[in-house]
Amino acid sequence: MVRQQLTWRQRMARRLDPALAEPAAPAVKAPGVKTPAVNQAVPPPREHVDHISSQWAAICEQFALRILGTSYQMGNHVEAAEADEQDADRLEKLYRIDHANTRIRRQAENLQVLLGRKIEDAGRQVTPLLDVVRAATSAIEHFPRVQIGRMVDLAVVEFAADDVIRVLTELLDNATRFSPPTSSVIVSAYLTEQGSVLLRVEDGGVGVKPDQLPALNAMLAGTALPIPNGKPATHLGLVVVARLAHAQQLRVHLVNRHSGGTTATVLIPEQLLCELPVPVRAQTNGGSQRRQSAPPAVHRPSAFSYQSGAQENSARLALVNPTPALGRGDSGGRAAYGDSGGRAAYGDSGGHAAADDARRLPRRTPESLRRDHSRPSPAPAVTAVDDTTRQAWADDAADFAAGIDDAQQRARPRSEGSPE
Amino acid sequence: MATRHWKVRPYVLTGGRTRTRQHLLVHTLISVPHYDSIFAATLLPEARSLYENARETTSLAELSAHCGISLGVTRVVIDDLATIDRVLIHPESYTSPFDRHLLERLRDGLRQLA
């Protein structure tokens, strides 16, 4: 690996040395193919960047951004293909492409982290811890081996979610990489007394060398230099973790268990946590709409955000829809904390029938699958809905008229021409 | 189900599996024989939303669209639920009255003509 770094750096240096005017040309060429080399060679530049020149940082950042951009693009294409695919074999191939692309994205993000740049993540949102874990799992190689244990039903706020995902990605990657290929890695999230959340990643691997453990923990705590023993490639992921942990004030710790294996813990401070985003499944009918519905405001009792959501959606909701309560009541451990108040009353499963009726009604309307915005609920005469349907009708009528005109014009020359 | 983070890729939801033990088509009808809310609470969000929405007999495609879960994931999850007898896959919905072999020959013949 060391040799590879050298060659990469030499190549890069040679390319850059004669003329810095055209650094763009090599970067554009097949970014996907280049990624591994770039990633493996990242930290040495980072180290040098601090000392030697800021140009390295700029160049590397450009690389990272381009790779990231390409990966986003590819992600969109793959996602579109996945959505349509019905054949299991082809879907599996698409999944593999998606998986590889996800890892490329992760490495490009890590590159940016190591450069000390703040990553502009696309589509930030309040992310439930379960999704944090699954997003992190998405970006590691041996994802099927990750098992999700007990998960507290809380979410990470918008601005920290992606960093927590990145931290967990690296920890999971280490855990799966340095444990037997048949063993599973268990992730769980617990609420502490202080209101913070402890994420645990438990593997059954050989464990970290005991003499290295203090240095690594010191690095993760931010009290030691990022690279303790001059071998940057060995703990690449943890360097990323240390950086992000410092930025978001996460406390990351590694422990060797006596029974074998390593446990990595991440303590997510209270201020980075919030309630789960309000479920929008009551009124969602399709993926496109799912995207549109914005996540609720950060760090607010979700009752408020629910109400604001209800105001926006009042046109398609049948009055008060107790679906958030449905989500709440069923998932056992959540009653223990969070905003108490009137909503606890919904907690029992007695609300189910009513919730379901309210939930079912809109679905049966004929347009429900086709149209997102104009979903006339059957009973209430809401003016907004009427407007939209009227508008739709007017549009249809206009289209129809245009079609007739078109047909007539097309028919006219033929009828005129026929006598000839 | 709340909006899932886009970084949660579909292959993670199924552990990378795409194949199903049972034959599941888009129009295959699904229902839940005995709804169990305690069981529902133990499920992951996707499985749970599918399980809850399948209480009324629904086609697979409709379920997928309604829950906002891609068809490939829906099929695997429903298949998993079916193997532990939590959902029922209605068999008559995919047994065609026509002989499959005959139809394939007919199709091939038509292709040759075209």
CSV table of N, CA, C and O in Angstrom, one decimal, chain A residues 72 75 79 82-83 85-89 91-92 95 98-99 102 105 109 121-123 125 127 130-131 134-135 137-139 143-144 162 165-166 277-281 284-287 290 293 295 326-327 330-331 349 352 356 359-360 363-364 369, chain B residues 1-20 24-26 35 37-38 40-46 48-58 61-76:
chain,number,residue,atom,x,y,z
A,72,TYR,N,-23.1,11.3,-7.0
A,72,TYR,CA,-24.5,11.7,-6.8
A,72,TYR,C,-25.3,11.4,-8.1
A,72,TYR,O,-26.4,10.9,-8.1
A,75,GLY,N,-25.8,7.9,-8.6
A,75,GLY,CA,-26.8,7.4,-7.6
A,75,GLY,C,-28.2,7.6,-8.2
A,75,GLY,O,-29.1,6.8,-8.0
A,79,GLU,N,-30.7,4.7,-8.9
A,79,GLU,CA,-32.0,4.7,-8.2
A,79,GLU,C,-33.2,4.6,-9.1
A,79,GLU,O,-34.1,3.8,-8.8
A,82,GLU,N,-33.4,1.1,-10.3
A,82,GLU,CA,-33.8,0.1,-9.3
A,82,GLU,C,-35.3,0.2,-9.1
A,82,GLU,O,-35.9,-0.8,-8.9
A,83,ALA,N,-35.8,1.4,-9.2
A,83,ALA,CA,-37.2,1.5,-8.9
A,83,ALA,C,-38.1,0.8,-9.9
A,83,ALA,O,-39.2,0.3,-9.6
A,85,GLU,N,-37.0,-1.8,-11.8
A,85,GLU,CA,-36.6,-3.2,-12.1
A,85,GLU,C,-37.5,-4.2,-11.4
A,85,GLU,O,-37.8,-4.2,-10.2
A,86,GLN,N,-37.9,-5.2,-12.2
A,86,GLN,CA,-38.7,-6.3,-11.6
A,86,GLN,C,-38.0,-7.6,-11.7
A,86,GLN,O,-38.5,-8.6,-11.0
A,87,ASP,N,-36.9,-7.7,-12.4
A,87,ASP,CA,-36.2,-9.0,-12.5
A,87,ASP,C,-35.2,-9.1,-11.4
A,87,ASP,O,-34.4,-8.1,-11.2
A,88,ALA,N,-35.3,-10.2,-10.6
A,88,ALA,CA,-34.5,-10.3,-9.4
A,88,ALA,C,-33.0,-10.3,-9.8
A,88,ALA,O,-32.2,-9.6,-9.0
A,89,ASP,N,-32.6,-10.9,-10.8
A,89,ASP,CA,-31.1,-11.0,-11.1
A,89,ASP,C,-30.6,-9.6,-11.5
A,89,ASP,O,-29.6,-9.2,-11.0
A,91,LEU,N,-31.9,-6.8,-10.7
A,91,LEU,CA,-32.0,-5.9,-9.6
A,91,LEU,C,-30.7,-6.2,-8.7
A,91,LEU,O,-30.2,-5.2,-8.1
A,92,GLU,N,-30.3,-7.4,-8.6
A,92,GLU,CA,-29.2,-7.7,-7.8
A,92,GLU,C,-27.9,-7.0,-8.3
A,92,GLU,O,-27.1,-6.4,-7.6
A,95,TYR,N,-28.1,-3.5,-7.5
A,95,TYR,CA,-27.8,-3.3,-6.1
A,95,TYR,C,-26.2,-3.3,-5.9
A,95,TYR,O,-25.7,-2.5,-5.1
A,98,ASP,N,-25.0,0.0,-7.1
A,98,ASP,CA,-25.4,1.0,-6.1
A,98,ASP,C,-24.5,0.9,-4.9
A,98,ASP,O,-24.0,2.0,-4.4
A,99,HIS,N,-24.2,-0.3,-4.5
A,99,HIS,CA,-23.3,-0.5,-3.3
A,99,HIS,C,-21.9,0.1,-3.6
A,99,HIS,O,-21.4,0.8,-2.7
A,102,THR,N,-22.1,3.8,-3.6
A,102,THR,CA,-22.2,4.3,-2.2
A,102,THR,C,-20.9,4.4,-1.5
A,102,THR,O,-20.6,5.4,-0.8
A,105,ARG,N,-18.9,7.2,-2.9
A,105,ARG,CA,-19.3,8.5,-2.2
A,105,ARG,C,-18.7,8.7,-0.9
A,105,ARG,O,-18.3,9.7,-0.5
A,109,GLU,N,-16.3,11.6,0.5
A,109,GLU,CA,-16.7,12.4,1.7
A,109,GLU,C,-15.5,12.4,2.7
A,109,GLU,O,-15.2,13.4,3.3
A,121,ASP,N,-23.7,18.2,2.5
A,121,ASP,CA,-24.5,17.0,2.1
A,121,ASP,C,-25.8,17.4,1.4
A,121,ASP,O,-26.4,18.4,1.8
A,122,ALA,N,-26.1,16.6,0.4
A,122,ALA,CA,-27.4,16.8,-0.2
A,122,ALA,C,-28.5,16.2,0.6
A,122,ALA,O,-28.3,15.2,1.3
A,123,GLY,N,-29.6,16.9,0.6
A,123,GLY,CA,-30.8,16.3,1.3
A,123,GLY,C,-30.6,16.0,2.7
A,123,GLY,O,-30.9,14.9,3.2
A,125,GLN,N,-31.6,15.9,6.5
A,125,GLN,CA,-32.8,15.8,7.2
A,125,GLN,C,-32.6,15.3,8.6
A,125,GLN,O,-31.6,14.7,8.9
A,127,THR,N,-32.7,12.6,11.1
A,127,THR,CA,-32.6,11.2,10.7
A,127,THR,C,-32.7,10.3,12.0
A,127,THR,O,-32.0,10.5,12.9
A,130,LEU,N,-32.2,4.7,13.7
A,130,LEU,CA,-32.3,3.5,12.9
A,130,LEU,C,-31.8,3.8,11.5
A,130,LEU,O,-31.0,3.0,10.9
A,131,ASP,N,-32.2,4.9,11.0
A,131,ASP,CA,-31.7,5.2,9.6
A,131,ASP,C,-30.2,5.6,9.6
A,131,ASP,O,-29.6,5.4,8.6
A,134,ARG,N,-28.6,2.4,9.4
A,134,ARG,CA,-28.8,1.7,8.1
A,134,ARG,C,-28.0,2.5,7.0
A,134,ARG,O,-27.5,1.9,6.0
A,135,ALA,N,-28.0,3.8,7.1
A,135,ALA,CA,-27.2,4.6,6.1
A,135,ALA,C,-25.8,4.3,6.3
A,135,ALA,O,-25.1,4.1,5.3
A,137,THR,N,-24.6,1.5,7.4
A,137,THR,CA,-24.4,0.1,6.9
A,137,THR,C,-24.4,0.1,5.4
A,137,THR,O,-23.7,-0.7,4.8
A,138,SER,N,-25.1,1.0,4.8
A,138,SER,CA,-25.2,1.0,3.3
A,138,SER,C,-23.8,1.2,2.7
A,138,SER,O,-23.5,0.8,1.6
A,139,ALA,N,-22.9,1.9,3.4
A,139,ALA,CA,-21.7,2.3,2.8
A,139,ALA,C,-20.5,1.5,3.2
A,139,ALA,O,-19.4,1.9,3.0
A,143,PHE,N,-22.0,-5.3,4.3
A,143,PHE,CA,-23.2,-4.9,5.0
A,143,PHE,C,-24.1,-6.0,5.5
A,143,PHE,O,-24.8,-5.8,6.5
A,144,PRO,N,-24.2,-7.1,4.8
A,144,PRO,CA,-25.1,-8.1,5.3
A,144,PRO,C,-24.8,-8.6,6.7
A,144,PRO,O,-25.7,-9.2,7.4
A,162,ASP,N,-25.5,13.6,9.1
A,162,ASP,CA,-24.6,13.0,8.1
A,162,ASP,C,-23.2,12.7,8.7
A,162,ASP,O,-22.5,11.8,8.4
A,165,ILE,N,-23.5,9.6,10.7
A,165,ILE,CA,-23.5,8.5,9.7
A,165,ILE,C,-22.1,8.1,9.3
A,165,ILE,O,-21.7,7.0,9.3
A,166,ARG,N,-21.3,9.2,9.0
A,166,ARG,CA,-19.9,8.9,8.6
A,166,ARG,C,-19.1,8.3,9.7
A,166,ARG,O,-18.3,7.3,9.5
A,277,PRO,N,-38.8,12.3,13.4
A,277,PRO,CA,-39.6,13.1,12.5
A,277,PRO,C,-41.0,12.5,12.4
A,277,PRO,O,-41.2,11.3,12.5
A,278,VAL,N,-42.0,13.4,12.2
A,278,VAL,CA,-43.4,12.9,12.2
A,278,VAL,C,-43.6,12.0,11.0
A,278,VAL,O,-43.2,12.4,9.9
A,279,PRO,N,-44.2,10.9,11.2
A,279,PRO,CA,-44.5,10.1,10.1
A,279,PRO,C,-45.4,10.7,9.1
A,279,PRO,O,-46.4,11.3,9.6
A,280,VAL,N,-45.1,10.6,7.9
A,280,VAL,CA,-46.0,11.2,6.9
A,280,VAL,C,-46.7,10.1,6.1
A,280,VAL,O,-47.3,10.4,5.1
A,281,ARG,N,-46.6,8.9,6.6
A,281,ARG,CA,-47.1,7.8,5.8
A,281,ARG,C,-48.7,7.9,5.6
A,281,ARG,O,-49.2,7.3,4.8
A,284,THR,N,-49.0,9.8,2.4
A,284,THR,CA,-48.1,9.6,1.3
A,284,THR,C,-48.7,8.5,0.4
A,284,THR,O,-49.3,7.6,0.9
A,285,ASN,N,-48.4,8.7,-0.8
A,285,ASN,CA,-48.8,7.6,-1.7
A,285,ASN,C,-47.8,7.1,-2.6
A,285,ASN,O,-47.9,6.1,-3.3
A,286,GLY,N,-46.7,7.9,-2.8
A,286,GLY,CA,-45.7,7.5,-3.7
A,286,GLY,C,-44.4,8.2,-3.3
A,286,GLY,O,-44.3,9.0,-2.5
A,287,GLY,N,-43.4,7.7,-4.0
A,287,GLY,CA,-42.0,8.2,-3.7
A,287,GLY,C,-41.9,9.7,-3.9
A,287,GLY,O,-41.2,10.3,-3.1
A,290,ARG,N,-43.1,11.6,-1.2
A,290,ARG,CA,-42.3,11.4,0.0
A,290,ARG,C,-41.2,12.3,0.1
A,290,ARG,O,-40.8,12.8,1.1
A,293,SER,N,-42.3,16.1,1.1
A,293,SER,CA,-42.6,16.5,2.4
A,293,SER,C,-41.4,16.8,3.2
A,293,SER,O,-40.6,16.0,3.4
A,295,PRO,N,-38.9,17.6,6.2
A,295,PRO,CA,-38.8,17.1,7.6
A,295,PRO,C,-39.1,18.3,8.6
A,295,PRO,O,-39.0,19.4,8.2
A,326,LEU,N,-50.0,6.7,16.5
A,326,LEU,CA,-50.0,5.3,16.2
A,326,LEU,C,-48.5,4.9,16.2
A,326,LEU,O,-48.1,3.8,16.7
A,327,GLY,N,-47.7,5.7,15.5
A,327,GLY,CA,-46.3,5.4,15.5
A,327,GLY,C,-45.7,5.3,16.9
A,327,GLY,O,-44.8,4.6,17.2
A,330,ASP,N,-47.1,2.2,19.5
A,330,ASP,CA,-46.7,0.9,19.2
A,330,ASP,C,-45.3,0.6,19.5
A,330,ASP,O,-44.9,-0.5,20.0
A,331,SER,N,-44.5,1.6,19.3
A,331,SER,CA,-43.0,1.3,19.5
A,331,SER,C,-42.7,1.5,21.0
A,331,SER,O,-42.4,2.6,21.4
A,349,SER,N,-53.3,1.2,22.2
A,349,SER,CA,-53.6,0.7,20.8
A,349,SER,C,-55.1,0.9,20.5
A,349,SER,O,-55.6,0.5,19.5
A,352,HIS,N,-56.2,2.6,17.3
A,352,HIS,CA,-55.9,2.0,16.0
A,352,HIS,C,-56.9,2.1,14.9
A,352,HIS,O,-56.7,2.5,13.8
A,356,ASP,N,-56.8,4.1,11.5
A,356,ASP,CA,-56.8,3.4,10.3
A,356,ASP,C,-57.8,3.9,9.3
A,356,ASP,O,-57.6,4.1,8.1
A,359,ARG,N,-56.8,6.8,7.9
A,359,ARG,CA,-55.6,6.6,7.0
A,359,ARG,C,-56.1,6.0,5.7
A,359,ARG,O,-55.6,6.2,4.6
A,360,ARG,N,-57.1,5.1,5.8
A,360,ARG,CA,-57.5,4.4,4.6
A,360,ARG,C,-58.3,5.3,3.7
A,360,ARG,O,-58.2,5.1,2.5
A,363,ARG,N,-56.9,6.8,0.4
A,363,ARG,CA,-56.2,5.8,-0.5
A,363,ARG,C,-57.2,5.3,-1.5
A,363,ARG,O,-56.8,5.0,-2.6
A,364,ARG,N,-58.4,5.2,-1.2
A,364,ARG,CA,-59.4,4.6,-2.1
A,364,ARG,C,-59.9,5.5,-3.2
A,364,ARG,O,-60.6,5.0,-4.1
A,369,LEU,N,-53.2,7.3,-6.7
A,369,LEU,CA,-51.9,6.8,-7.2
A,369,LEU,C,-51.4,7.7,-8.2
A,369,LEU,O,-50.2,7.8,-8.4
B,1,MET,N,-44.5,5.7,7.8
B,1,MET,CA,-43.0,5.8,7.7
B,1,MET,C,-42.6,7.2,7.4
B,1,MET,O,-43.0,7.8,6.5
B,2,ALA,N,-41.7,7.6,8.2
B,2,ALA,CA,-41.2,9.0,7.9
B,2,ALA,C,-40.3,8.9,6.7
B,2,ALA,O,-40.0,7.9,6.2
B,3,THR,N,-39.9,10.1,6.2
B,3,THR,CA,-39.0,10.1,5.1
B,3,THR,C,-37.7,9.4,5.4
B,3,THR,O,-37.0,9.8,6.3
B,4,ARG,N,-37.4,8.4,4.6
B,4,ARG,CA,-36.2,7.7,4.9
B,4,ARG,C,-35.0,8.5,4.3
B,4,ARG,O,-35.2,9.2,3.3
B,5,HIS,N,-33.9,8.5,5.1
B,5,HIS,CA,-32.8,9.2,4.6
B,5,HIS,C,-32.3,8.6,3.3
B,5,HIS,O,-32.3,7.4,3.1
B,6,TRP,N,-31.9,9.4,2.3
B,6,TRP,CA,-31.6,8.9,1.0
B,6,TRP,C,-30.3,8.1,1.1
B,6,TRP,O,-30.0,7.3,0.2
B,7,LYS,N,-29.5,8.2,2.1
B,7,LYS,CA,-28.3,7.4,2.2
B,7,LYS,C,-28.6,5.9,2.6
B,7,LYS,O,-27.7,5.1,2.6
B,8,VAL,N,-29.8,5.7,3.1
B,8,VAL,CA,-30.2,4.3,3.3
B,8,VAL,C,-30.6,3.7,2.0
B,8,VAL,O,-31.6,4.0,1.4
B,9,ARG,N,-29.7,2.8,1.5
B,9,ARG,CA,-29.9,2.2,0.2
B,9,ARG,C,-30.8,1.0,0.3
B,9,ARG,O,-30.9,0.3,1.3
B,10,PRO,N,-31.5,0.7,-0.8
B,10,PRO,CA,-32.5,-0.3,-0.8
B,10,PRO,C,-31.9,-1.7,-0.4
B,10,PRO,O,-32.5,-2.5,0.2
B,11,TYR,N,-30.6,-1.9,-0.8
B,11,TYR,CA,-30.1,-3.3,-0.6
B,11,TYR,C,-29.9,-3.6,0.9
B,11,TYR,O,-29.9,-4.7,1.3
B,12,VAL,N,-29.8,-2.5,1.7
B,12,VAL,CA,-29.6,-2.7,3.1
B,12,VAL,C,-31.0,-3.2,3.7
B,12,VAL,O,-31.0,-3.9,4.7
B,13,LEU,N,-32.0,-2.7,3.2
B,13,LEU,CA,-33.3,-3.1,3.7
B,13,LEU,C,-33.6,-4.6,3.6
B,13,LEU,O,-34.5,-5.1,4.3
B,14,THR,N,-33.0,-5.2,2.6
B,14,THR,CA,-33.3,-6.6,2.4
B,14,THR,C,-32.0,-7.4,2.7
B,14,THR,O,-32.0,-8.6,2.4
B,15,GLY,N,-31.0,-6.8,3.2
B,15,GLY,CA,-29.7,-7.6,3.3
B,15,GLY,C,-29.1,-8.0,2.0
B,15,GLY,O,-28.4,-9.0,1.9
B,16,GLY,N,-29.4,-7.3,1.0
B,16,GLY,CA,-28.9,-7.6,-0.4
B,16,GLY,C,-29.7,-8.6,-1.1
B,16,GLY,O,-29.3,-8.9,-2.3
B,17,ARG,N,-30.7,-9.1,-0.6
B,17,ARG,CA,-31.5,-10.2,-1.3
B,17,ARG,C,-32.5,-9.6,-2.3
B,17,ARG,O,-33.0,-8.5,-2.0
B,18,THR,N,-32.6,-10.2,-3.4
B,18,THR,CA,-33.6,-9.8,-4.3
B,18,THR,C,-34.6,-10.9,-4.7
B,18,THR,O,-35.6,-10.7,-5.2
B,19,ARG,N,-34.2,-12.1,-4.4
B,19,ARG,CA,-35.0,-13.2,-4.8
B,19,ARG,C,-36.0,-13.6,-3.7
B,19,ARG,O,-35.8,-13.4,-2.6
B,20,THR,N,-37.1,-14.1,-4.2
B,20,THR,CA,-38.1,-14.5,-3.2
B,20,THR,C,-38.4,-16.0,-3.3
B,20,THR,O,-38.2,-16.6,-4.4
B,24,LEU,N,-43.9,-13.9,-6.8
B,24,LEU,CA,-44.7,-12.7,-6.4
B,24,LEU,C,-44.6,-11.8,-7.7
B,24,LEU,O,-43.6,-11.4,-8.1
B,25,LEU,N,-45.8,-11.5,-8.1
B,25,LEU,CA,-46.0,-10.6,-9.3
B,25,LEU,C,-46.6,-9.3,-8.8
B,25,LEU,O,-47.1,-9.2,-7.7
B,26,VAL,N,-46.5,-8.3,-9.7
B,26,VAL,CA,-47.0,-7.0,-9.2
B,26,VAL,C,-48.5,-7.1,-8.9
B,26,VAL,O,-49.0,-6.4,-8.0
B,35,TYR,N,-54.1,-9.8,12.2
B,35,TYR,CA,-53.3,-8.7,12.5
B,35,TYR,C,-52.9,-8.7,14.0
B,35,TYR,O,-53.7,-8.9,14.9
B,37,SER,N,-50.8,-6.4,16.6
B,37,SER,CA,-50.2,-5.1,16.8
B,37,SER,C,-48.9,-5.2,17.6
B,37,SER,O,-48.0,-4.4,17.4
B,38,ILE,N,-48.8,-6.2,18.4
B,38,ILE,CA,-47.5,-6.4,19.2
B,38,ILE,C,-46.4,-6.8,18.2
B,38,ILE,O,-45.3,-6.4,18.3
B,40,ALA,N,-46.4,-6.2,15.1
B,40,ALA,CA,-46.1,-5.0,14.2
B,40,ALA,C,-45.1,-4.1,14.8
B,40,ALA,O,-44.3,-3.5,14.2
B,41,ALA,N,-45.2,-4.0,16.2
B,41,ALA,CA,-44.3,-3.1,16.9
B,41,ALA,C,-42.9,-3.5,16.8
B,41,ALA,O,-41.9,-2.7,17.0
B,42,THR,N,-42.7,-4.8,16.6
B,42,THR,CA,-41.3,-5.3,16.6
B,42,THR,C,-40.7,-5.2,15.2
B,42,THR,O,-39.5,-5.5,15.1
B,43,LEU,N,-41.4,-4.8,14.2
B,43,LEU,CA,-40.9,-4.8,12.9
B,43,LEU,C,-40.2,-3.5,12.6
B,43,LEU,O,-40.4,-2.5,13.2
B,44,LEU,N,-39.3,-3.6,11.6
B,44,LEU,CA,-38.6,-2.4,11.1
B,44,LEU,C,-39.7,-1.6,10.4
B,44,LEU,O,-40.7,-2.1,9.9
B,45,PRO,N,-39.4,-0.3,10.2
B,45,PRO,CA,-40.5,0.6,9.7
B,45,PRO,C,-41.1,0.1,8.4
B,45,PRO,O,-42.3,0.2,8.2
B,46,GLU,N,-40.2,-0.4,7.5
B,46,GLU,CA,-40.7,-0.7,6.2
B,46,GLU,C,-41.6,-1.9,6.3
B,46,GLU,O,-42.7,-1.9,5.8
B,48,ARG,N,-43.1,-3.0,8.8
B,48,ARG,CA,-44.3,-2.6,9.6
B,48,ARG,C,-45.3,-1.9,8.7
B,48,ARG,O,-46.5,-2.2,8.8
B,49,SER,N,-44.9,-1.0,8.0
B,49,SER,CA,-45.8,-0.2,7.1
B,49,SER,C,-46.5,-1.2,6.1
B,49,SER,O,-47.7,-1.0,5.8
B,50,LEU,N,-45.7,-2.1,5.6
B,50,LEU,CA,-46.3,-3.0,4.6
B,50,LEU,C,-47.3,-3.9,5.3
B,50,LEU,O,-48.4,-4.2,4.9
B,51,TYR,N,-46.9,-4.4,6.5
B,51,TYR,CA,-47.8,-5.3,7.3
B,51,TYR,C,-49.1,-4.6,7.6
B,51,TYR,O,-50.2,-5.2,7.5
B,52,GLU,N,-49.0,-3.4,8.0
B,52,GLU,CA,-50.2,-2.7,8.4
B,52,GLU,C,-51.1,-2.4,7.2
B,52,GLU,O,-52.3,-2.4,7.3
B,53,ASN,N,-50.5,-2.1,6.1
B,53,ASN,CA,-51.3,-1.7,5.0
B,53,ASN,C,-51.8,-2.9,4.3
B,53,ASN,O,-52.7,-2.8,3.4
B,54,ALA,N,-51.3,-4.1,4.6
B,54,ALA,CA,-51.8,-5.3,3.9
B,54,ALA,C,-53.0,-5.9,4.7
B,54,ALA,O,-53.5,-6.9,4.3
B,55,ARG,N,-53.5,-5.1,5.7
B,55,ARG,CA,-54.6,-5.7,6.4
B,55,ARG,C,-55.8,-5.8,5.5
B,55,ARG,O,-56.7,-6.7,5.7
B,56,GLU,N,-56.0,-4.9,4.6
B,56,GLU,CA,-57.0,-5.1,3.6
B,56,GLU,C,-56.2,-5.7,2.4
B,56,GLU,O,-55.1,-5.4,2.1
B,57,THR,N,-56.9,-6.7,1.8
B,57,THR,CA,-56.3,-7.4,0.7
B,57,THR,C,-55.9,-6.4,-0.4
B,57,THR,O,-56.7,-5.6,-0.9
B,58,THR,N,-54.6,-6.4,-0.7
B,58,THR,CA,-54.1,-5.4,-1.6
B,58,THR,C,-53.1,-6.1,-2.6
B,58,THR,O,-52.5,-7.1,-2.2
B,61,ALA,N,-48.2,-4.3,-6.0
B,61,ALA,CA,-47.8,-3.0,-6.6
B,61,ALA,C,-48.5,-1.9,-5.8
B,61,ALA,O,-47.8,-0.9,-5.5
B,62,GLU,N,-49.7,-2.1,-5.4
B,62,GLU,CA,-50.4,-1.1,-4.7
B,62,GLU,C,-49.7,-0.8,-3.3
B,62,GLU,O,-49.6,0.3,-2.9
B,63,LEU,N,-49.4,-1.9,-2.7
B,63,LEU,CA,-48.7,-1.9,-1.4
B,63,LEU,C,-47.4,-1.1,-1.5
B,63,LEU,O,-47.2,-0.2,-0.7
B,64,SER,N,-46.7,-1.4,-2.5
B,64,SER,CA,-45.4,-0.8,-2.7
B,64,SER,C,-45.5,0.7,-2.9
B,64,SER,O,-44.8,1.5,-2.3
B,65,ALA,N,-46.5,1.1,-3.8
B,65,ALA,CA,-46.7,2.5,-4.0
B,65,ALA,C,-47.2,3.2,-2.8
B,65,ALA,O,-46.8,4.3,-2.5
B,66,HIS,N,-48.1,2.6,-2.1
B,66,HIS,CA,-48.7,3.2,-0.9
B,66,HIS,C,-47.7,3.4,0.2
B,66,HIS,O,-47.8,4.5,0.9
B,67,CYS,N,-46.8,2.5,0.4
B,67,CYS,CA,-45.9,2.6,1.4
B,67,CYS,C,-44.6,3.4,1.0
B,67,CYS,O,-43.8,3.7,1.8
B,68,GLY,N,-44.5,3.7,-0.3
B,68,GLY,CA,-43.4,4.4,-0.8
B,68,GLY,C,-42.1,3.5,-0.7
B,68,GLY,O,-41.0,4.0,-0.5
B,69,ILE,N,-42.3,2.2,-0.9
B,69,ILE,CA,-41.1,1.3,-0.8
B,69,ILE,C,-41.0,0.7,-2.2
B,69,ILE,O,-42.0,0.3,-2.8
B,70,SER,N,-39.8,0.6,-2.7
B,70,SER,CA,-39.6,0.1,-4.0
B,70,SER,C,-40.1,-1.3,-4.1
B,70,SER,O,-40.1,-2.1,-3.2
B,71,LEU,N,-40.4,-1.7,-5.4
B,71,LEU,CA,-41.0,-3.0,-5.6
B,71,LEU,C,-40.1,-4.1,-5.2
B,71,LEU,O,-40.5,-5.1,-4.6
B,72,GLY,N,-38.8,-4.0,-5.5
B,72,GLY,CA,-37.9,-5.0,-5.2
B,72,GLY,C,-37.8,-5.3,-3.7
B,72,GLY,O,-37.8,-6.4,-3.2
B,73,VAL,N,-37.8,-4.2,-2.9
B,73,VAL,CA,-37.8,-4.4,-1.5
B,73,VAL,C,-39.1,-4.9,-0.9
B,73,VAL,O,-39.1,-5.8,-0.1
B,74,THR,N,-40.2,-4.4,-1.5
B,74,THR,CA,-41.5,-4.9,-1.1
B,74,THR,C,-41.6,-6.4,-1.2
B,74,THR,O,-42.1,-7.1,-0.3
B,75,ARG,N,-41.2,-6.9,-2.4
B,75,ARG,CA,-41.3,-8.3,-2.6
B,75,ARG,C,-40.6,-9.1,-1.6
B,75,ARG,O,-41.1,-10.1,-1.1
B,76,VAL,N,-39.3,-8.7,-1.3
B,76,VAL,CA,-38.5,-9.5,-0.4
B,76,VAL,C,-39.1,-9.5,1.0
B,76,VAL,O,-39.2,-10.5,1.7
